[in-house]
Amino acid sequence: MADRVDELHGVPVLVCDADGAPIATEQDALDHLVGVAFGRAEVVAVPTGRLDGRFFDLSSGLAGQVVQKFATYRLHLVVVGDISRELAASSALPDLVRESNRGRHVWFVADLDELAARFA
């Protein structure tokens, strides 16, 4: 399955394929997520498996760089999948997830059904 744009409750969402290019750098996010979505979608839903493990290690700075790119291009980032292992291994990540999920620009959800429910 390739990346596709779906409409969830009237919101165009780029649903990224789990087998797509890995996101290990800020440039990867620009090339494979932001560039693909720009002009086609408002939200980019990225499976956790596409994100390099450093994304969840906040001290690496990768998450901050990626989130900043999304903000610059006025796109919303949604990380889709189970991150319970990453949450258990970090003291800072649970705070980021909690605060992000209270906002409107970056969300962490278990699956696309949970994302659709947020738009309902």
PDB file of N, CA and C in Angstrom, residues 56 83-94:
ATOM      1  N   PHE A  56      11.875   9.215  19.529  1.00  0.00           N
ATOM      2  CA  PHE A  56      11.284   9.051  20.856  1.00  0.00           C
ATOM      3  C   PHE A  56      12.270   9.316  21.989  1.00  0.00           C
ATOM      4  N   ILE A  83       3.258   3.159  21.454  1.00  0.00           N
ATOM      5  CA  ILE A  83       4.554   3.646  21.923  1.00  0.00           C
ATOM      6  C   ILE A  83       4.739   3.362  23.411  1.00  0.00           C
ATOM      7  N   SER A  84       4.060   2.363  23.907  1.00  0.00           N
ATOM      8  CA  SER A  84       4.127   2.064  25.342  1.00  0.00           C
ATOM      9  C   SER A  84       5.553   1.744  25.790  1.00  0.00           C
ATOM     10  N   ARG A  85       6.311   1.053  24.965  1.00  0.00           N
ATOM     11  CA  ARG A  85       7.698   0.723  25.334  1.00  0.00           C
ATOM     12  C   ARG A  85       8.541   2.002  25.426  1.00  0.00           C
ATOM     13  N   GLU A  86       8.360   2.895  24.470  1.00  0.00           N
ATOM     14  CA  GLU A  86       9.107   4.155  24.475  1.00  0.00           C
ATOM     15  C   GLU A  86       8.705   5.025  25.665  1.00  0.00           C
ATOM     16  N   LEU A  87       7.410   5.026  25.986  1.00  0.00           N
ATOM     17  CA  LEU A  87       6.935   5.799  27.137  1.00  0.00           C
ATOM     18  C   LEU A  87       7.536   5.276  28.440  1.00  0.00           C
ATOM     19  N   ALA A  88       7.618   3.960  28.561  1.00  0.00           N
ATOM     20  CA  ALA A  88       8.155   3.355  29.775  1.00  0.00           C
ATOM     21  C   ALA A  88       9.648   3.634  29.941  1.00  0.00           C
ATOM     22  N   ALA A  89      10.338   3.848  28.823  1.00  0.00           N
ATOM     23  CA  ALA A  89      11.790   4.034  28.870  1.00  0.00           C
ATOM     24  C   ALA A  89      12.208   5.495  29.044  1.00  0.00           C
ATOM     25  N   SER A  90      11.248   6.405  29.092  1.00  0.00           N
ATOM     26  CA  SER A  90      11.585   7.825  29.121  1.00  0.00           C
ATOM     27  C   SER A  90      10.842   8.541  30.231  1.00  0.00           C
ATOM     28  N   SER A  91      11.505   9.511  30.821  1.00  0.00           N
ATOM     29  CA  SER A  91      10.811  10.337  31.808  1.00  0.00           C
ATOM     30  C   SER A  91      10.189  11.562  31.145  1.00  0.00           C
ATOM     31  N   ALA A  92      10.731  12.004  30.018  1.00  0.00           N
ATOM     32  CA  ALA A  92      10.236  13.211  29.358  1.00  0.00           C
ATOM     33  C   ALA A  92       9.149  12.925  28.321  1.00  0.00           C
ATOM     34  N   LEU A  93       9.229  11.791  27.642  1.00  0.00           N
ATOM     35  CA  LEU A  93       8.286  11.497  26.564  1.00  0.00           C
ATOM     36  C   LEU A  93       6.829  11.467  27.024  1.00  0.00           C
ATOM     37  N   PRO A  94       6.507  10.872  28.176  1.00  0.00           N
ATOM     38  CA  PRO A  94       5.099  10.899  28.602  1.00  0.00           C
ATOM     39  C   PRO A  94       4.542  12.316  28.741  1.00  0.00           C
TER      40      PRO A  94
END
